Structures are given as C-alpha cells and as structure tokens.
PDB file of C-alpha atoms in Angstrom:
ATOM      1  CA  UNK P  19     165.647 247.323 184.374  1.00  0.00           C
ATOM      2  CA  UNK P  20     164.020 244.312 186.629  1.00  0.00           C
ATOM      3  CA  UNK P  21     160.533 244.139 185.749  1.00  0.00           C
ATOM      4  CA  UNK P  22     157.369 241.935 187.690  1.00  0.00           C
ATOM      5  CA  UNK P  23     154.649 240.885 186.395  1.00  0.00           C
ATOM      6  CA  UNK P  24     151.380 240.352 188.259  1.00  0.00           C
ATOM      7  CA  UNK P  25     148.673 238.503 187.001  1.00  0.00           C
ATOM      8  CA  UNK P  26     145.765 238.979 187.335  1.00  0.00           C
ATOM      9  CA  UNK P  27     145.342 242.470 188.693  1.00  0.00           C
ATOM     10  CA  UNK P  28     142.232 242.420 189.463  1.00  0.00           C
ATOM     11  CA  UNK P  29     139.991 239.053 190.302  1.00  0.00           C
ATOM     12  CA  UNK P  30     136.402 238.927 191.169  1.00  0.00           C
ATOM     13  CA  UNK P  31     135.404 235.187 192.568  1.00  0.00           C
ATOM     14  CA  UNK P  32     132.160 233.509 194.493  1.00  0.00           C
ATOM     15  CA  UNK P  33     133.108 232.144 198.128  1.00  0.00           C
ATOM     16  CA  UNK P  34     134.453 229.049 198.139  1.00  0.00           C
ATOM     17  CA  UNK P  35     136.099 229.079 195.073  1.00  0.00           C
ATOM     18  CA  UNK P  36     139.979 228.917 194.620  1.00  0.00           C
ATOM     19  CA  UNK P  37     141.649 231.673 193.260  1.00  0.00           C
ATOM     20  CA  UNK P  38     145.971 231.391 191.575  1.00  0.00           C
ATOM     21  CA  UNK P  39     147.822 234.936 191.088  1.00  0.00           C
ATOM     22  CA  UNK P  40     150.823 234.640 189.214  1.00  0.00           C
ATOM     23  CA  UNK P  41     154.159 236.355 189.497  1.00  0.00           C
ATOM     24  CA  UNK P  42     157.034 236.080 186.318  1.00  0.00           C
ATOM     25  CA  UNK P  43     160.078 238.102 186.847  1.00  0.00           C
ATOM     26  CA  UNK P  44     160.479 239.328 183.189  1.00  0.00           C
ATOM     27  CA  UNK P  45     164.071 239.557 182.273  1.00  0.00           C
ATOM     28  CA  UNK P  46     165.491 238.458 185.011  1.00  0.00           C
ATOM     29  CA  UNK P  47     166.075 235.078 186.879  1.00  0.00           C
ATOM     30  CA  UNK P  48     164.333 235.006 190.757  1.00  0.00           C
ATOM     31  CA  UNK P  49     166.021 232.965 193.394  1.00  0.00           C
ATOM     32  CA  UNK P  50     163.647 234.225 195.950  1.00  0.00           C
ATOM     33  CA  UNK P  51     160.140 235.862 195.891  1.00  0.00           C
ATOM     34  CA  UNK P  52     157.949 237.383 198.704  1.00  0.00           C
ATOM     35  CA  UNK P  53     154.395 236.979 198.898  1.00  0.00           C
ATOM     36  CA  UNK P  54     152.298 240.601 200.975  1.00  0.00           C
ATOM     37  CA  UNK P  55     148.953 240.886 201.274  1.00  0.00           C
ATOM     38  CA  UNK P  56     148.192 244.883 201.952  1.00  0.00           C
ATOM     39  CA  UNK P  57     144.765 245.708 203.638  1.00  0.00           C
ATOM     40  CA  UNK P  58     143.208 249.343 202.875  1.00  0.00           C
ATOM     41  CA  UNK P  59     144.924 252.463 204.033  1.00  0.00           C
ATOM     42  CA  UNK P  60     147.485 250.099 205.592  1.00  0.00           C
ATOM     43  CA  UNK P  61     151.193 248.536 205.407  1.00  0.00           C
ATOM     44  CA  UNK P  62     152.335 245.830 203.301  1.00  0.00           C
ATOM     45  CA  UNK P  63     152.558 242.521 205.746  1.00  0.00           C
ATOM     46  CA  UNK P  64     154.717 239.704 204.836  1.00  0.00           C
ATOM     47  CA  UNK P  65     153.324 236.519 204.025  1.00  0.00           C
ATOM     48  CA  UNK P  66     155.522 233.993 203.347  1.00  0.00           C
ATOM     49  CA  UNK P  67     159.153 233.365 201.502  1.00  0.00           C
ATOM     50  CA  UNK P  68     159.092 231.433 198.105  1.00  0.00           C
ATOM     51  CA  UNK P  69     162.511 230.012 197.124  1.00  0.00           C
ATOM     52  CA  UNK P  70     162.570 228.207 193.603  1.00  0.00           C
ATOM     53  CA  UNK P  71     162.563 224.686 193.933  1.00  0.00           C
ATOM     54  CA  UNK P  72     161.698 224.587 198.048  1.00  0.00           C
ATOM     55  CA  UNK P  73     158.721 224.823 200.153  1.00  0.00           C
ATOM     56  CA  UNK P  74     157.607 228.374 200.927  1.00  0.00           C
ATOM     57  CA  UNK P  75     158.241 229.582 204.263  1.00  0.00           C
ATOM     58  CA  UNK P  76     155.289 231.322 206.054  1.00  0.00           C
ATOM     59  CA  UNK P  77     155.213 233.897 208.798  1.00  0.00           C
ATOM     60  CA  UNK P  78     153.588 233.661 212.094  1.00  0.00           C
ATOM     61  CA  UNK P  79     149.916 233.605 211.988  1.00  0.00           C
ATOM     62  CA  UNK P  80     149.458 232.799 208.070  1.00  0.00           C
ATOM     63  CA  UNK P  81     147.600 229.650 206.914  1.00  0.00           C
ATOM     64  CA  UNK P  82     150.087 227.662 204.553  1.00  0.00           C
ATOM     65  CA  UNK P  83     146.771 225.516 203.367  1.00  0.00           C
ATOM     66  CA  UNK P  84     145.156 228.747 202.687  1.00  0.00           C
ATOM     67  CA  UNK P  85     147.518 230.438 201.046  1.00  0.00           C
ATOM     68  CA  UNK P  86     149.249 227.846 198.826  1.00  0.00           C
ATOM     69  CA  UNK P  87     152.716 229.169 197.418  1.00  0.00           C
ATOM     70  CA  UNK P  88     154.674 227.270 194.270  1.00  0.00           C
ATOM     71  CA  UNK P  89     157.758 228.271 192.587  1.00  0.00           C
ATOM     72  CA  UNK P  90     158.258 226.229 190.229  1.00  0.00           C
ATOM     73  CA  UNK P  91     161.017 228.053 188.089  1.00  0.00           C
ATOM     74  CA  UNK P  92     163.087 230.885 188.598  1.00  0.00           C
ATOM     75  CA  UNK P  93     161.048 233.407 186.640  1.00  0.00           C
ATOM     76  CA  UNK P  94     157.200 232.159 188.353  1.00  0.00           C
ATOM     77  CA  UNK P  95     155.651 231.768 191.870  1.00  0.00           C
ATOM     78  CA  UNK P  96     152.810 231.718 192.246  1.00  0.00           C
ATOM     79  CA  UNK P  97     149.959 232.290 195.131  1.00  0.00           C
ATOM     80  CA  UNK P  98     146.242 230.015 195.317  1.00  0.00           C
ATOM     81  CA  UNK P  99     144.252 231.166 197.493  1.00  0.00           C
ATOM     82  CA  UNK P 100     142.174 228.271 198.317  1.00  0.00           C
ATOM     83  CA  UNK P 101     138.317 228.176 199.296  1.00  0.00           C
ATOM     84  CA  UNK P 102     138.352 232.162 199.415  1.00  0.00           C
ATOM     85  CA  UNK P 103     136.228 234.142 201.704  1.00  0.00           C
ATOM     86  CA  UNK P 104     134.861 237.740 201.812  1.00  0.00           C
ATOM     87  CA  UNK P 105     137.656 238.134 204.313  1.00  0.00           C
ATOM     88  CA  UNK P 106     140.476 237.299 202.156  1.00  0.00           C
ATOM     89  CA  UNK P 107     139.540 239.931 199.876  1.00  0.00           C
ATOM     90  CA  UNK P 108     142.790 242.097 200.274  1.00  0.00           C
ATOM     91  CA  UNK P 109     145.725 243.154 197.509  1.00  0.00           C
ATOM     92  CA  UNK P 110     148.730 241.182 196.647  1.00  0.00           C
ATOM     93  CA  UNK P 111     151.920 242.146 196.110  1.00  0.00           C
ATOM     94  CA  UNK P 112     154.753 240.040 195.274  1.00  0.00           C
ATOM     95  CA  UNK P 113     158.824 241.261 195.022  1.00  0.00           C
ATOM     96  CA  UNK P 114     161.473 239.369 193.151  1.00  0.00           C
ATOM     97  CA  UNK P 115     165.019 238.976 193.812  1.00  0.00           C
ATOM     98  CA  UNK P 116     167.472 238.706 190.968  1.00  0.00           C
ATOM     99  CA  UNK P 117     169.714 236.330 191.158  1.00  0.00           C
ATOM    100  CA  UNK P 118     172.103 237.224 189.933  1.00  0.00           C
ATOM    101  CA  UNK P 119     172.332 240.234 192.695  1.00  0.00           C
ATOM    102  CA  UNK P 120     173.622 237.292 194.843  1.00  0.00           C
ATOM    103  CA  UNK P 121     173.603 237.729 198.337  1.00  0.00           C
ATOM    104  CA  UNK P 122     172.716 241.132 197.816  1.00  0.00           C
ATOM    105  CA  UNK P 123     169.797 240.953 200.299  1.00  0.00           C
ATOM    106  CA  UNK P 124     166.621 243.138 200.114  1.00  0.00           C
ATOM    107  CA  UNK P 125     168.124 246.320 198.246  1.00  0.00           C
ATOM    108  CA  UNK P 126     167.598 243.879 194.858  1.00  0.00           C
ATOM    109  CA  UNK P 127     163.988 243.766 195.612  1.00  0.00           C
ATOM    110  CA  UNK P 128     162.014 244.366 192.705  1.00  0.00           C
ATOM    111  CA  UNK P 129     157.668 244.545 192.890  1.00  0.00           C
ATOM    112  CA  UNK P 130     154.970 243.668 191.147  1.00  0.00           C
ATOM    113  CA  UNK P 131     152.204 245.617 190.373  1.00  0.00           C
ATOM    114  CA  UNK P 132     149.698 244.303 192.739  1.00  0.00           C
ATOM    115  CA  UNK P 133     146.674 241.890 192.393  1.00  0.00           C
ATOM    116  CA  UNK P 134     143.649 242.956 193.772  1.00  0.00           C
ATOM    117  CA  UNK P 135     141.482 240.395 195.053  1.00  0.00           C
ATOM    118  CA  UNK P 136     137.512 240.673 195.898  1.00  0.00           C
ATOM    119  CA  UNK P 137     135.428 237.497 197.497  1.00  0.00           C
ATOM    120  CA  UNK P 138     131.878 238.178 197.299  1.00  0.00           C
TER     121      UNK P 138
ATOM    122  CA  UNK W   5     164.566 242.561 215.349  1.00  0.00           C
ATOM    123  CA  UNK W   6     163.412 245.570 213.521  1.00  0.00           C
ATOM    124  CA  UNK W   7     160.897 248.038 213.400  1.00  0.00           C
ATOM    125  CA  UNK W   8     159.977 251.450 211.411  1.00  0.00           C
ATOM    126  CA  UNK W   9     157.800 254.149 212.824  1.00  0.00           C
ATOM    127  CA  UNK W  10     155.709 256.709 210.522  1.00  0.00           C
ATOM    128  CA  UNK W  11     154.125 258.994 212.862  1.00  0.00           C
ATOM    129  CA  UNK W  12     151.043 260.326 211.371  1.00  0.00           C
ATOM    130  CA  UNK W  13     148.974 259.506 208.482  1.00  0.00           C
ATOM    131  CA  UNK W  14     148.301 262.353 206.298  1.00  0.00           C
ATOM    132  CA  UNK W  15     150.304 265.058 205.139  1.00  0.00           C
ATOM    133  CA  UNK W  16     148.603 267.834 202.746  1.00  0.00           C
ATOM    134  CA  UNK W  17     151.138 270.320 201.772  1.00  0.00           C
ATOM    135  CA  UNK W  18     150.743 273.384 198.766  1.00  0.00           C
ATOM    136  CA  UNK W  19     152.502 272.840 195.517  1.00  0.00           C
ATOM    137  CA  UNK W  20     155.622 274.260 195.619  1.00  0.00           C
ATOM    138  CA  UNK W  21     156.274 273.590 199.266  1.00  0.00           C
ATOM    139  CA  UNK W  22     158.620 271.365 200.904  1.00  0.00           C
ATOM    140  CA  UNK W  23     158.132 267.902 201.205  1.00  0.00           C
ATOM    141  CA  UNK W  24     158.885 266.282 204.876  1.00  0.00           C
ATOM    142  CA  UNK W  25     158.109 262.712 205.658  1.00  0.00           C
ATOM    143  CA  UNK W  26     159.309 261.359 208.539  1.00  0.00           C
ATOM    144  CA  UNK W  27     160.677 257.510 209.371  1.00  0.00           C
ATOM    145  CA  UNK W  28     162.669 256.467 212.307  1.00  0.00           C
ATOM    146  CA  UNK W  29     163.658 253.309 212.403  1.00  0.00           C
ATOM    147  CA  UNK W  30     164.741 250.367 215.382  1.00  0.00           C
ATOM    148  CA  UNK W  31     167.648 247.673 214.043  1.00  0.00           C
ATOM    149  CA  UNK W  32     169.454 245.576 216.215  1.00  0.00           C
ATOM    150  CA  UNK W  33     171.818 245.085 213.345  1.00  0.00           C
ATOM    151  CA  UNK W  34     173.043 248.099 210.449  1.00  0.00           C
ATOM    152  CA  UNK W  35     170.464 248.397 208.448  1.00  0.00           C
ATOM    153  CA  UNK W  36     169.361 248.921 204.880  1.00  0.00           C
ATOM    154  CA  UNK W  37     166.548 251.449 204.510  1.00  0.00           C
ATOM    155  CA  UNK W  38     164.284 252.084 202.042  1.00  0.00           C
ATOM    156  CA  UNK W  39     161.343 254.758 200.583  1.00  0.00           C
ATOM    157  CA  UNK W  40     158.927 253.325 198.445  1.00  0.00           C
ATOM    158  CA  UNK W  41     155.786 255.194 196.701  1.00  0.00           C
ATOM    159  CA  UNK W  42     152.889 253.357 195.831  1.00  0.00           C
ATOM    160  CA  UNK W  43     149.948 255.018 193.586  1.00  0.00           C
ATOM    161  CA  UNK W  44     146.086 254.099 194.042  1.00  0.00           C
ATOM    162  CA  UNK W  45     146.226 250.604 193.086  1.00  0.00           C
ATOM    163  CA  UNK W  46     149.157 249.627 191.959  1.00  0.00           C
ATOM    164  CA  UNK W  47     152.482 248.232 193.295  1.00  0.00           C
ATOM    165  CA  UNK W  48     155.857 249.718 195.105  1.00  0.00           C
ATOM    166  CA  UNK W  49     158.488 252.035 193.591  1.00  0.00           C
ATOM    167  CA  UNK W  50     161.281 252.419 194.696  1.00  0.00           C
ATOM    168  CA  UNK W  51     162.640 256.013 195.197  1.00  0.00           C
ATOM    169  CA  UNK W  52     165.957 255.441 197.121  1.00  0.00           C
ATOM    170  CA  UNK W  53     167.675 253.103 199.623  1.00  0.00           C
ATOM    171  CA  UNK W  54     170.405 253.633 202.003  1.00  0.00           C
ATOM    172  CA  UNK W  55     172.823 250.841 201.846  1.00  0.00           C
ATOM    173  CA  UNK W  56     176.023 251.477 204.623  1.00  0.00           C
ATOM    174  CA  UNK W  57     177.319 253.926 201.761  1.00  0.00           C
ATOM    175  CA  UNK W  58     177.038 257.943 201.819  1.00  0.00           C
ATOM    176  CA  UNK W  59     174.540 259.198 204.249  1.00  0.00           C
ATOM    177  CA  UNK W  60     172.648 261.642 202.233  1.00  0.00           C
ATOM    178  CA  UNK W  61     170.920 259.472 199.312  1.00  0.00           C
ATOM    179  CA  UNK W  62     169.018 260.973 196.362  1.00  0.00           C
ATOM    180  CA  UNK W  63     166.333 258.957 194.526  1.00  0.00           C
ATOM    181  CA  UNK W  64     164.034 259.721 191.483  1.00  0.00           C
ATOM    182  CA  UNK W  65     161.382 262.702 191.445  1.00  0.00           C
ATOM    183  CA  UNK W  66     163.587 265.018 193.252  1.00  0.00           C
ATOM    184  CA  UNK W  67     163.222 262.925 196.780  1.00  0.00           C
ATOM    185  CA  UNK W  68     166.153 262.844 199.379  1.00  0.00           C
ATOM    186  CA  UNK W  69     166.273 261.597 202.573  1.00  0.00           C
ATOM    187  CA  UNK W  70     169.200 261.484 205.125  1.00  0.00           C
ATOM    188  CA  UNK W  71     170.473 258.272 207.190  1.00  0.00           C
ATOM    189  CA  UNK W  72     171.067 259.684 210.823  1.00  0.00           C
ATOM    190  CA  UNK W  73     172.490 257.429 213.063  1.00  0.00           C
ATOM    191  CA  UNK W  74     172.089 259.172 216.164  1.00  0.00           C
ATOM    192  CA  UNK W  75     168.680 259.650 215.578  1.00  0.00           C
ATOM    193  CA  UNK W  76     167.614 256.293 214.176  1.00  0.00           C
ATOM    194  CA  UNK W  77     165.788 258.536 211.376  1.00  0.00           C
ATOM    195  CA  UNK W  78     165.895 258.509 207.870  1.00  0.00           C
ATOM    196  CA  UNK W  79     163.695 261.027 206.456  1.00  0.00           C
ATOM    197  CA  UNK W  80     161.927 261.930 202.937  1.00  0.00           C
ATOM    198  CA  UNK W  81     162.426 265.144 201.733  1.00  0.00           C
ATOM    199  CA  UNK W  82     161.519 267.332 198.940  1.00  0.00           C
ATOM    200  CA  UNK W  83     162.274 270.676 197.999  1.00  0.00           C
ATOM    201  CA  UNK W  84     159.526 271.176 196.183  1.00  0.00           C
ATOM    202  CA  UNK W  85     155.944 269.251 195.615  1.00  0.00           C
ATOM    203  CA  UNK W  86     154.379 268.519 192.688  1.00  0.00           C
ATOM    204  CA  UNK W  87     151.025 267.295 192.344  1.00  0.00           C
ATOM    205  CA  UNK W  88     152.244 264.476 190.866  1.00  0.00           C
ATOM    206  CA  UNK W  89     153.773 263.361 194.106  1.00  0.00           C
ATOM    207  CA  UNK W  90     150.142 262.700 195.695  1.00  0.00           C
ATOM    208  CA  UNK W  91     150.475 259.006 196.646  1.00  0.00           C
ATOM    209  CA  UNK W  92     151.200 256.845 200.184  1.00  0.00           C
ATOM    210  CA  UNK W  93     155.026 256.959 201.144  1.00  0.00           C
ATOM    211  CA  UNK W  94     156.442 253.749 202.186  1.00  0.00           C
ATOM    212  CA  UNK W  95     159.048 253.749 204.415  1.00  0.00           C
ATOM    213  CA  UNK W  96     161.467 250.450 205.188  1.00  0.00           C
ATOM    214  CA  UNK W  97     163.933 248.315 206.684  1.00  0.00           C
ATOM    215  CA  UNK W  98     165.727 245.282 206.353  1.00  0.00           C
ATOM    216  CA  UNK W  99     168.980 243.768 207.413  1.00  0.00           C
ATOM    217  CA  UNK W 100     172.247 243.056 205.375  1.00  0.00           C
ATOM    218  CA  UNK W 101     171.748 239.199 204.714  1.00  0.00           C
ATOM    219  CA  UNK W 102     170.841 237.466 201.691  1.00  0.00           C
ATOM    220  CA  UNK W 103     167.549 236.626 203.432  1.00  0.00           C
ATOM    221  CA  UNK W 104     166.564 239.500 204.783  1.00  0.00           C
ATOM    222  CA  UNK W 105     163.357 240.628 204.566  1.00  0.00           C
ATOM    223  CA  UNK W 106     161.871 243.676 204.117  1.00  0.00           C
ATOM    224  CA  UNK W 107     159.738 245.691 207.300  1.00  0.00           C
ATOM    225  CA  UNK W 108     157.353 248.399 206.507  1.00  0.00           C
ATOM    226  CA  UNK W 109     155.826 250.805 208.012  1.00  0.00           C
ATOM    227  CA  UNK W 110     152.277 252.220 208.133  1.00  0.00           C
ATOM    228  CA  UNK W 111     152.898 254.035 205.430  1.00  0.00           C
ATOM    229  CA  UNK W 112     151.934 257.830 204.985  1.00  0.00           C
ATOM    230  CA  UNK W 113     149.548 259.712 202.447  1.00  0.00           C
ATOM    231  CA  UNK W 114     150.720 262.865 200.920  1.00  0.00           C
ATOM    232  CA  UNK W 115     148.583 265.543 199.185  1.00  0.00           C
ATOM    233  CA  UNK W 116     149.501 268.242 197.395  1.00  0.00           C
ATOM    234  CA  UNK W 117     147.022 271.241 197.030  1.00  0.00           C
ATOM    235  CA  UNK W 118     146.873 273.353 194.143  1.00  0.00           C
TER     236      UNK W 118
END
C-alpha cells in the first residue's frame, strides 16, 4: 500500500536556528501534500496545501515566512521552519495524495509518521 | 463549511467491553467521513471512511461505525476492546472535491483496563 515517510522524527534545535522536515511518498507519485502541526492532547490543525510545482497555500493565521513549504517533485515536500522558537515546538504531520487516485479527494489521504519537533 | 464534534475526552472501558466513540458531524455539502487512530507518537491510521456508499462501514481491528444522516453522527464502535486499542480516536470530515481538505476533531483517548 501508500506509504509516507517522515524525516526526521524527532529534532532537537537551539532558538533561532532553522529547522527542514522532509516528506517522500514512497511508492507512489503525490500531486498534493498537507502540512499539520498537532499540539499535545489536541487535534491535528491544517497548515497549509503543497501542490508539486506551485506555491503552497496557507491557512488563516499561519506565517508562510515561518513555515516555508517546497515541493519540488511529486514524491518530496518539504517543511523549514525558519528561526524556530520554544513555541514552535509542536509535531508534524504531513498526508500525501496519490495521484493517480485523481480527483479522488481526501479518502486517498495517506500520513506520515509524524516529526516531532523541540526548540529549546 | 464543516465541522466535527467529539464530546468528551476520555473513555476507559474493561477489556472485553464494547467500544463506543461518538462523532457528529456539520457539512453543508455530503460528506466523506473518516476514523483515524493515532498511537503515542506516531502518525494517523486509518481505520475506515464513509464515502456516499453503504452506510454501515467496517474498518481494520474489528472497528465499525455507522453514517446516520438524520443524526449527523457517525460513530466508532467495537464489540469488543482489546488492550491493544488504547490510543486517541480521530474522527473526520471532508468534502467530495479533489481539494478537499480534511477537518478533525478534538480527538478522543480510549483506555482499556485489564
């Protein structure tokens, strides 16, 4: 089946540094892949839309030069998060839709395992 | 627009016991919805969907829920828990468009006591 791979899964950085996560669709070709960011004990919370090719498209209330999105093939997007702070610690999850699903919508979704992300 | 509401938090049943999770769910449009499960630090499965197709949808691990239109619910069942099914329950909607996007809610934790 559809696998994602996250990389890394777990990250460690200083303040102020930049930080890149990685997401490869493994056998499988993504048209489209969605950036969340999941606090503790909560919901997963969109970020933004990554088409291949395209600029990524952000939801209300997220910093597009924070959060820098690139997806540069079909099989890897992936998310910087730039000058990081202790309040950007958080996970990441990205989800991957095959293309060849088509217009298939969200029930082609397929996630990654998660990158968790600590700021001291 | 749409929305998915997980009332409550926690739910601790005894091995053995039946499984209930509830999700209702607000779509201006038919929606697709979803159950994930997500262990302690790691990343969504997916344990069935509802897609327009037969109401009553089985997934993996035994789960079930049922699409009730009249109700705007789609709960999680199980007949019986395993400890194995300790994690938070993830419950989801989206539209029917190529770009639609996935809504969550809260999510829900489930234990299972010995």
């Amino acid at each position: 089946g559809a696998v994602v791979s996250q990389h890394p899964s777990r990250v460690i950085c200083k303040s102020g540094t930049s930080v890149k996560i990685e997401c490869r669709s493994l056998d499988f070709q993504a048209t489209t892949m969605f950036w969340y960011r999941q606090f503790p004990k909560q919901s997963l919370m969109l970020m933004a839309t990554s088409n291949e090719g395209s600029k990524a498209t952000y939801e209300q209330g997220v910093e597009k030069d924070k959060f820098l999105i690139n997806h540069a093939s079909l099989t890897l997007s992936t998310l910087t998060v730039t000058s990081a702070h202790p309040e950007d610690s958080s996970f990441y999850i990205c989800s991957a839709r095959d293309r060849r699903r088509g217009s298939s919508g969200a029930n082609v979704l397929t996630f990654g395992a998660g990158s968790r992300l600590t700021v001291l | 627009a749409q929305s998915v509401t997980q009332l409550g938090s926690h739910v601790s049943v005894s091995e053995g016991a039946l499984v209930l999770l509830r999700c209702n769910y607000s779509s201006s449009v038919p929606p697709y919805l979803f159950w994930y499960v997500q262990y302690p630090n790691q990343g969504l499965q997916l344990l069935l969907k509802y897609t327009s197709a037969a109401t009553l949808v089985k997934g993996i691990n035994g789960f079930e829920a049922e699409f009730k239109k009249s109700e705007t619910s789609f709960h999680l069942t199980k007949p019986s828990a395993h400890m194995s099914d300790a994690a938070e329950y993830f419950c989801a909607v989206s539209g029917l468009g190529a770009n639609s996007k996935l809504t969550f809610g809260k999510g829900i934790t489930l234990s299972v006591r010995p």
